[in-house]
mmCIF file of C-alpha atoms and ligand atoms in Angstrom:
data_model
loop_
_atom_site.group_PDB
_atom_site.id
_atom_site.type_symbol
_atom_site.label_atom_id
_atom_site.label_comp_id
_atom_site.label_asym_id
_atom_site.label_seq_id
_atom_site.Cartn_x
_atom_site.Cartn_y
_atom_site.Cartn_z
ATOM 1 C CA MET A 1 119.259 149.692 124.539
ATOM 2 C CA SER A 2 116.192 150.995 122.710
ATOM 3 C CA ALA A 3 112.930 151.774 124.474
ATOM 4 C CA ALA A 4 111.249 148.948 122.542
ATOM 5 C CA LYS A 5 113.837 146.406 123.745
ATOM 6 C CA GLN A 6 113.486 147.638 127.325
ATOM 7 C CA GLY A 7 109.772 146.928 127.113
ATOM 8 C CA GLY A 8 108.998 150.592 127.435
ATOM 9 C CA ARG A 9 107.068 152.748 125.041
ATOM 10 C CA GLY A 10 108.629 153.389 121.689
ATOM 11 C CA ALA A 11 108.564 152.310 118.077
ATOM 12 C CA ALA A 12 107.133 148.794 117.573
ATOM 13 C CA PRO A 13 109.760 146.339 116.329
ATOM 14 C CA SER A 14 109.727 145.853 112.579
ATOM 15 C CA PRO A 15 107.626 142.783 111.651
ATOM 16 C CA VAL A 16 109.407 139.823 110.098
ATOM 17 C CA VAL A 17 109.011 139.441 106.333
ATOM 18 C CA ASN A 18 109.068 135.853 105.062
ATOM 19 C CA ILE A 19 110.092 135.172 101.476
ATOM 20 C CA ALA A 20 109.087 131.771 100.065
ATOM 21 C CA LEU A 21 111.549 130.234 97.626
ATOM 22 C CA SER A 22 111.944 126.780 96.130
ATOM 23 C CA LYS A 23 115.123 124.721 96.105
ATOM 24 C CA GLY A 24 116.738 124.140 92.735
ATOM 25 C CA ARG A 25 116.702 126.708 89.956
ATOM 26 C CA ILE A 26 114.718 129.400 91.734
ATOM 27 C CA ILE A 27 117.016 129.524 94.720
ATOM 28 C CA GLU A 28 120.162 129.061 92.624
ATOM 29 C CA GLU A 29 119.260 131.993 90.393
ATOM 30 C CA GLY A 30 117.438 133.904 93.119
ATOM 31 C CA LEU A 31 120.226 133.990 95.715
ATOM 32 C CA PRO A 32 122.567 136.158 93.618
ATOM 33 C CA LEU A 33 119.666 138.560 93.062
ATOM 34 C CA LEU A 34 118.867 138.620 96.780
ATOM 35 C CA ALA A 35 122.574 139.166 97.515
ATOM 36 C CA ARG A 36 122.539 142.211 95.228
ATOM 37 C CA ALA A 37 119.486 143.338 97.230
ATOM 38 C CA GLY A 38 121.591 143.024 100.410
ATOM 39 C CA ILE A 39 119.826 139.856 101.626
ATOM 40 C CA THR A 40 121.944 136.768 102.292
ATOM 41 C CA PRO A 41 120.878 133.589 104.103
ATOM 42 C CA SER A 42 122.788 132.800 107.269
ATOM 43 C CA GLU A 43 123.434 129.273 105.981
ATOM 44 C CA ASP A 44 123.634 127.634 102.564
ATOM 45 C CA PRO A 45 120.080 126.560 101.565
ATOM 46 C CA ALA A 46 121.499 123.860 99.286
ATOM 47 C CA ARG A 47 123.157 122.151 102.280
ATOM 48 C CA SER A 48 120.864 123.029 105.134
ATOM 49 C CA ARG A 49 117.893 120.850 106.033
ATOM 50 C CA LYS A 50 116.269 123.836 107.721
ATOM 51 C CA LEU A 51 113.052 125.048 106.089
ATOM 52 C CA ILE A 52 113.131 128.548 107.559
ATOM 53 C CA LEU A 53 116.449 130.325 107.239
ATOM 54 C CA ASP A 54 117.564 133.493 108.956
ATOM 55 C CA THR A 55 119.251 136.111 106.856
ATOM 56 C CA ASN A 56 121.716 138.893 107.557
ATOM 57 C CA LEU A 57 118.664 141.130 108.096
ATOM 58 C CA PRO A 58 116.956 140.400 111.427
ATOM 59 C CA ASP A 59 113.507 141.068 109.968
ATOM 60 C CA VAL A 60 113.829 138.977 106.789
ATOM 61 C CA LYS A 61 113.589 135.163 106.665
ATOM 62 C CA LEU A 62 113.596 132.710 103.773
ATOM 63 C CA THR A 63 111.078 129.848 103.731
ATOM 64 C CA ILE A 64 112.158 126.906 101.567
ATOM 65 C CA ILE A 65 109.288 125.005 99.933
ATOM 66 C CA ARG A 66 108.367 123.104 96.756
ATOM 67 C CA ALA A 67 108.021 125.295 93.671
ATOM 68 C CA ALA A 68 104.342 124.511 93.131
ATOM 69 C CA ASP A 69 103.529 125.352 96.772
ATOM 70 C CA VAL A 70 104.812 128.954 96.663
ATOM 71 C CA PRO A 71 101.469 130.523 95.573
ATOM 72 C CA THR A 72 99.614 128.619 98.313
ATOM 73 C CA TYR A 73 101.969 129.751 101.092
ATOM 74 C CA VAL A 74 101.811 133.339 99.895
ATOM 75 C CA ARG A 75 98.069 133.306 99.319
ATOM 76 C CA PHE A 76 97.396 132.200 102.885
ATOM 77 C CA GLY A 77 99.945 134.580 104.357
ATOM 78 C CA ALA A 78 102.264 131.789 105.526
ATOM 79 C CA ALA A 79 104.830 133.776 103.540
ATOM 80 C CA ASP A 80 104.566 137.487 102.797
ATOM 81 C CA LEU A 81 106.514 137.348 99.560
ATOM 82 C CA GLY A 82 107.420 134.518 97.224
ATOM 83 C CA VAL A 83 109.365 133.759 94.102
ATOM 84 C CA ALA A 84 107.503 131.545 91.646
ATOM 85 C CA GLY A 85 107.756 130.656 87.986
ATOM 86 C CA LYS A 86 105.105 132.208 85.744
ATOM 87 C CA ASP A 87 104.174 128.621 84.812
ATOM 88 C CA VAL A 88 103.327 127.882 88.447
ATOM 89 C CA LEU A 89 101.395 131.150 88.756
ATOM 90 C CA MET A 90 99.442 130.552 85.547
ATOM 91 C CA GLU A 91 98.561 127.046 86.693
ATOM 92 C CA TYR A 92 97.550 128.155 90.194
ATOM 93 C CA GLU A 93 93.805 128.549 90.658
ATOM 94 C CA GLY A 94 93.621 130.732 93.749
ATOM 95 C CA ASP A 95 93.656 134.485 94.132
ATOM 96 C CA GLY A 96 94.983 136.626 96.978
ATOM 97 C CA LEU A 97 98.331 137.280 95.303
ATOM 98 C CA TYR A 98 99.897 140.332 93.768
ATOM 99 C CA GLU A 99 102.331 139.607 90.955
ATOM 100 C CA LEU A 100 104.754 142.416 91.737
ATOM 101 C CA MET A 101 107.630 142.103 89.309
ATOM 102 C CA ASP A 102 109.292 139.907 86.760
ATOM 103 C CA LEU A 103 112.647 138.894 88.227
ATOM 104 C CA GLY A 104 113.972 137.728 84.874
ATOM 105 C CA ILE A 105 115.419 134.526 86.338
ATOM 106 C CA ALA A 106 114.668 130.853 85.535
ATOM 107 C CA ARG A 107 113.776 131.843 82.001
ATOM 108 C CA CYS A 108 112.322 129.222 79.714
ATOM 109 C CA ARG A 109 109.259 128.690 77.526
ATOM 110 C CA LEU A 110 106.199 126.520 77.783
ATOM 111 C CA MET A 111 105.740 124.597 74.546
ATOM 112 C CA VAL A 112 103.727 121.903 72.871
ATOM 113 C CA ALA A 113 106.154 119.222 71.675
ATOM 114 C CA GLU A 114 105.830 115.973 69.781
ATOM 115 C CA PRO A 115 108.039 113.343 68.126
ATOM 116 C CA ALA A 116 110.099 114.715 65.220
ATOM 117 C CA GLY A 117 108.589 112.082 62.911
ATOM 118 C CA LEU A 118 105.080 113.240 63.663
ATOM 119 C CA ALA A 119 106.031 116.922 63.401
ATOM 120 C CA ALA A 120 107.291 116.349 59.854
ATOM 121 C CA ARG A 121 103.735 115.648 58.664
ATOM 122 C CA ASP A 122 101.752 117.542 61.325
ATOM 123 C CA ASP A 123 100.215 120.985 61.136
ATOM 124 C CA PRO A 124 99.057 122.474 64.472
ATOM 125 C CA LYS A 125 96.586 124.638 62.495
ATOM 126 C CA SER A 126 94.694 121.481 61.525
ATOM 127 C CA TRP A 127 94.229 120.258 65.117
ATOM 128 C CA THR A 128 90.631 119.875 66.267
ATOM 129 C CA ARG A 129 91.266 117.480 69.157
ATOM 130 C CA VAL A 130 94.583 116.748 70.868
ATOM 131 C CA ARG A 131 95.726 114.405 73.596
ATOM 132 C CA VAL A 132 98.528 115.853 75.704
ATOM 133 C CA ALA A 133 100.456 114.710 78.738
ATOM 134 C CA THR A 134 101.453 117.525 81.062
ATOM 135 C CA LYS A 135 101.642 118.767 84.604
ATOM 136 C CA TYR A 136 100.118 122.033 83.341
ATOM 137 C CA VAL A 137 96.500 120.887 83.110
ATOM 138 C CA ASN A 138 94.835 124.293 83.542
ATOM 139 C CA ILE A 139 97.200 126.160 81.246
ATOM 140 C CA SER A 140 96.885 123.493 78.548
ATOM 141 C CA ARG A 141 93.121 123.411 78.759
ATOM 142 C CA ARG A 142 92.952 127.204 78.413
ATOM 143 C CA HIS A 143 95.531 127.324 75.622
ATOM 144 C CA PHE A 144 93.741 124.827 73.408
ATOM 145 C CA ALA A 145 90.245 126.046 74.296
ATOM 146 C CA ALA A 146 91.210 129.536 73.120
ATOM 147 C CA LYS A 147 91.947 127.982 69.736
ATOM 148 C CA GLY A 148 88.741 125.958 69.691
ATOM 149 C CA ILE A 149 90.669 122.698 70.070
ATOM 150 C CA GLN A 150 89.273 119.919 72.256
ATOM 151 C CA THR A 151 91.717 118.291 74.656
ATOM 152 C CA ASP A 152 92.236 114.989 76.398
ATOM 153 C CA ILE A 153 94.712 115.801 79.103
ATOM 154 C CA ILE A 154 96.776 113.242 80.972
ATOM 155 C CA LYS A 155 98.070 114.726 84.212
ATOM 156 C CA LEU A 156 101.700 113.908 85.016
ATOM 157 C CA TYR A 157 103.997 115.201 87.751
ATOM 158 C CA GLY A 158 107.286 115.189 85.820
ATOM 159 C CA SER A 159 109.336 113.651 83.006
ATOM 160 C CA MET A 160 106.680 114.592 80.455
ATOM 161 C CA GLU A 161 109.138 113.822 77.642
ATOM 162 C CA LEU A 162 108.681 110.140 78.377
ATOM 163 C CA ALA A 163 104.975 110.125 77.478
ATOM 164 C CA PRO A 164 105.340 110.082 73.648
ATOM 165 C CA LEU A 165 108.093 107.457 73.877
ATOM 166 C CA VAL A 166 105.854 104.974 75.653
ATOM 167 C CA GLY A 167 102.590 105.702 73.849
ATOM 168 C CA LEU A 168 100.897 107.603 76.664
ATOM 169 C CA SER A 169 100.254 110.584 74.405
ATOM 170 C CA GLU A 170 101.769 111.819 71.176
ATOM 171 C CA ARG A 171 102.077 115.366 72.435
ATOM 172 C CA ILE A 172 103.220 117.038 75.621
ATOM 173 C CA VAL A 173 103.085 120.527 77.102
ATOM 174 C CA ASP A 174 106.299 121.189 79.012
ATOM 175 C CA LEU A 175 109.025 123.698 79.750
ATOM 176 C CA VAL A 176 111.903 124.041 77.318
ATOM 177 C CA SER A 177 115.106 125.959 77.905
ATOM 178 C CA THR A 178 118.124 124.658 75.976
ATOM 179 C CA GLY A 179 115.989 122.092 74.136
ATOM 180 C CA ASN A 180 118.429 119.352 75.167
ATOM 181 C CA THR A 181 115.819 117.233 76.941
ATOM 182 C CA LEU A 182 113.475 117.290 73.946
ATOM 183 C CA LYS A 183 116.329 116.516 71.556
ATOM 184 C CA ALA A 184 117.613 113.636 73.669
ATOM 185 C CA ASN A 185 114.160 112.074 73.436
ATOM 186 C CA GLY A 186 113.518 112.669 69.732
ATOM 187 C CA LEU A 187 110.964 115.421 70.316
ATOM 188 C CA VAL A 188 110.583 118.867 68.751
ATOM 189 C CA GLU A 189 108.719 122.036 69.698
ATOM 190 C CA VAL A 190 105.625 122.595 67.580
ATOM 191 C CA GLU A 191 103.705 125.355 69.328
ATOM 192 C CA HIS A 192 104.525 128.146 71.765
ATOM 193 C CA VAL A 193 102.275 128.422 74.823
ATOM 194 C CA ALA A 194 103.995 131.068 76.986
ATOM 195 C CA ASP A 195 107.320 132.676 77.831
ATOM 196 C CA ILE A 196 108.232 131.903 81.414
ATOM 197 C CA SER A 197 110.380 133.538 84.091
ATOM 198 C CA ALA A 198 110.186 133.813 87.849
ATOM 199 C CA TRP A 199 108.116 136.583 89.455
ATOM 200 C CA LEU A 200 108.099 138.167 92.874
ATOM 201 C CA VAL A 201 104.622 137.710 94.357
ATOM 202 C CA ALA A 202 103.105 139.149 97.519
ATOM 203 C CA ASN A 203 100.306 138.342 99.892
ATOM 204 C CA LYS A 204 97.639 141.009 99.457
ATOM 205 C CA ALA A 205 96.952 141.396 103.179
ATOM 206 C CA ALA A 206 100.671 141.644 104.047
ATOM 207 C CA MET A 207 101.001 144.484 101.546
ATOM 208 C CA LYS A 208 98.591 146.410 103.769
ATOM 209 C CA MET A 209 99.254 145.094 107.294
ATOM 210 C CA LYS A 210 103.053 144.992 107.033
ATOM 211 C CA ARG A 211 103.254 147.653 104.389
ATOM 212 C CA ASP A 212 106.508 149.372 105.403
ATOM 213 C CA ALA A 213 108.431 146.171 106.144
ATOM 214 C CA VAL A 214 107.287 144.429 102.946
ATOM 215 C CA LYS A 215 107.863 147.548 100.858
ATOM 216 C CA ALA A 216 111.414 147.836 102.206
ATOM 217 C CA VAL A 217 112.202 144.306 100.943
ATOM 218 C CA VAL A 218 110.409 144.842 97.621
ATOM 219 C CA ASP A 219 112.307 148.111 97.090
ATOM 220 C CA ARG A 220 115.622 146.378 97.754
ATOM 221 C CA ILE A 221 114.801 143.699 95.170
ATOM 222 C CA ALA A 222 113.585 146.267 92.639
ATOM 223 C CA ALA A 223 116.809 148.212 93.093
ATOM 224 C CA ALA A 224 118.847 145.016 92.618
ATOM 225 C CA LEU A 225 117.093 144.437 89.291
ATOM 226 C CA GLY A 226 118.273 147.869 88.181
HETATM 227 P P1 ATP B 1 109.897 120.177 92.115
HETATM 228 O O1 ATP B 1 111.400 120.079 92.146
HETATM 229 O O2 ATP B 1 109.294 120.570 93.400
HETATM 230 O O3 ATP B 1 109.231 119.014 91.466
HETATM 231 P P2 ATP B 1 110.110 121.790 89.773
HETATM 232 O O4 ATP B 1 110.701 120.621 89.074
HETATM 233 O O5 ATP B 1 109.078 122.580 89.045
HETATM 234 O O6 ATP B 1 109.523 121.409 91.187
HETATM 235 P P3 ATP B 1 112.396 123.359 89.270
HETATM 236 O O7 ATP B 1 112.812 122.414 88.215
HETATM 237 O O8 ATP B 1 113.440 123.909 90.207
HETATM 238 O O9 ATP B 1 111.289 122.761 90.209
HETATM 239 O O10 ATP B 1 111.660 124.546 88.528
HETATM 240 C C1 ATP B 1 111.255 125.701 89.203
HETATM 241 C C2 ATP B 1 110.840 126.728 88.183
HETATM 242 O O11 ATP B 1 111.959 127.019 87.341
HETATM 243 C C3 ATP B 1 109.733 126.285 87.232
HETATM 244 O O12 ATP B 1 108.464 126.534 87.793
HETATM 245 C C4 ATP B 1 110.009 127.123 86.015
HETATM 246 O O13 ATP B 1 109.434 128.411 86.171
HETATM 247 C C5 ATP B 1 111.537 127.222 86.011
HETATM 248 N N1 ATP B 1 112.175 126.174 85.168
HETATM 249 C C6 ATP B 1 111.876 124.870 85.118
HETATM 250 N N2 ATP B 1 112.649 124.222 84.226
HETATM 251 C C7 ATP B 1 113.462 125.157 83.720
HETATM 252 C C8 ATP B 1 114.518 125.114 82.767
HETATM 253 N N3 ATP B 1 114.860 123.983 82.157
HETATM 254 N N4 ATP B 1 115.180 126.238 82.514
HETATM 255 C C9 ATP B 1 114.849 127.388 83.138
HETATM 256 N N5 ATP B 1 113.848 127.492 84.037
HETATM 257 C C10 ATP B 1 113.169 126.393 84.328
HETATM 258 C C1 PRP B 2 112.652 120.961 83.117
HETATM 259 C C2 PRP B 2 111.543 120.691 82.125
HETATM 260 C C3 PRP B 2 112.253 119.944 81.018
HETATM 261 C C4 PRP B 2 113.659 120.495 81.099
HETATM 262 C C5 PRP B 2 113.876 121.393 79.930
HETATM 263 O O1 PRP B 2 112.876 119.781 83.824
HETATM 264 O O2 PRP B 2 110.483 119.952 82.716
HETATM 265 O O3 PRP B 2 112.259 118.552 81.240
HETATM 266 O O4 PRP B 2 113.773 121.266 82.305
HETATM 267 O O5 PRP B 2 115.145 121.977 79.961
HETATM 268 P P1 PRP B 2 116.080 121.924 78.671
HETATM 269 O O6 PRP B 2 115.289 122.413 77.514
HETATM 270 O O7 PRP B 2 117.215 122.858 79.029
HETATM 271 O O8 PRP B 2 116.548 120.511 78.496
HETATM 272 P P2 PRP B 2 113.814 119.741 85.107
HETATM 273 O O9 PRP B 2 115.243 119.715 84.702
HETATM 274 O O10 PRP B 2 113.440 120.840 86.041
HETATM 275 O O11 PRP B 2 113.426 118.378 85.731
HETATM 276 P P3 PRP B 2 112.042 118.050 86.463
HETATM 277 O O12 PRP B 2 110.978 118.066 85.393
HETATM 278 O O13 PRP B 2 112.284 116.703 87.032
HETATM 279 O O14 PRP B 2 111.855 119.131 87.495
#
C-alpha cells in the first residue's frame, strides 16, 4: 500500500478530472475518440440514468449534461473539461473557458435557410432587414449586424424548420448536415453562417490548479486525434 493510502506522508493523490459531455451526437461520436484516448466509461451512457459516470481511469469521470449547458458547467468549474459544439460555444455569452482543440466530431454547418420558392427569387445581397426564427439568437444577431442587416429574431428551442411552414418567419438559422431535414420541409440553404464541429474546452482555473491531471487527459485526447 502506498504512503498516501496509508495516510502517511507521500505524493498527494491525483485530483479527479471531470469531462462534461452531452447525450446524443456528442457522446456517440465522442466515446470512440475517448476510447482511442484510453478512456472508457464503466457503464453505457446511452442506457445509464447516472449523470456522473466512472471510467476505467480512477481519476477521470464523465458528467452527462444537456449540450447547451456544457459551457456553463465548465466555466464555473463544475467540470474541468467539456465537449461542446462550436455553435454552442459561439452562442454562449460567458468567459472563463479555453477552447483547446477542435475534435472534428459532430460536424455540420450553421446556415440561413428559407423556402425553395422564396429562394428562387431572393438575393441575400439585397437584404436590409430580415426576420429569422432560431435558437442561435446571439450568433444570428452578430452575423447579420456584420453585414449591416437589421434583424427581427424569434427565439425557438428546436424544430426551426417548422417556422417557415407555419408563417412564423420566412427564414431560419439552423444547423445543416445531410440537408435531409431542410429538404423534407421544402427549405434550401441560402447563406453560410459558420462551419461547426465539437471542441474540447477547459476551465481556466482547472488548467492552473489541476494542471498535471488535466494536462494528462488533454494529452491523451490530443494523441487520439493523431
Ligand atoms: P438537446 O438535445 O439538449 O436539445 P441538441 O439538440 O443541441 O441539445 P444534439 O442534437 O445532440 O443536441 O447536438 C449537439 C451538438 O451536435 C450541436 O451543438 C452541434 O454542434 C452538433 N449537431 C447538431 N445537429 C447536428 C447534425 N445534424 N449533424 C452533425 N452535428 C450536429
Ligand atoms: C439538427 C438540426 C437540424 C438537423 C439537420 O437537429 O437542428 O434540424 O439536425 O440535420 P440534417 O441536415 O442531417 O437533416 P437534431 O436532429 O439534432 O434535432 P433537434 O433539433 O431536435 O436536436
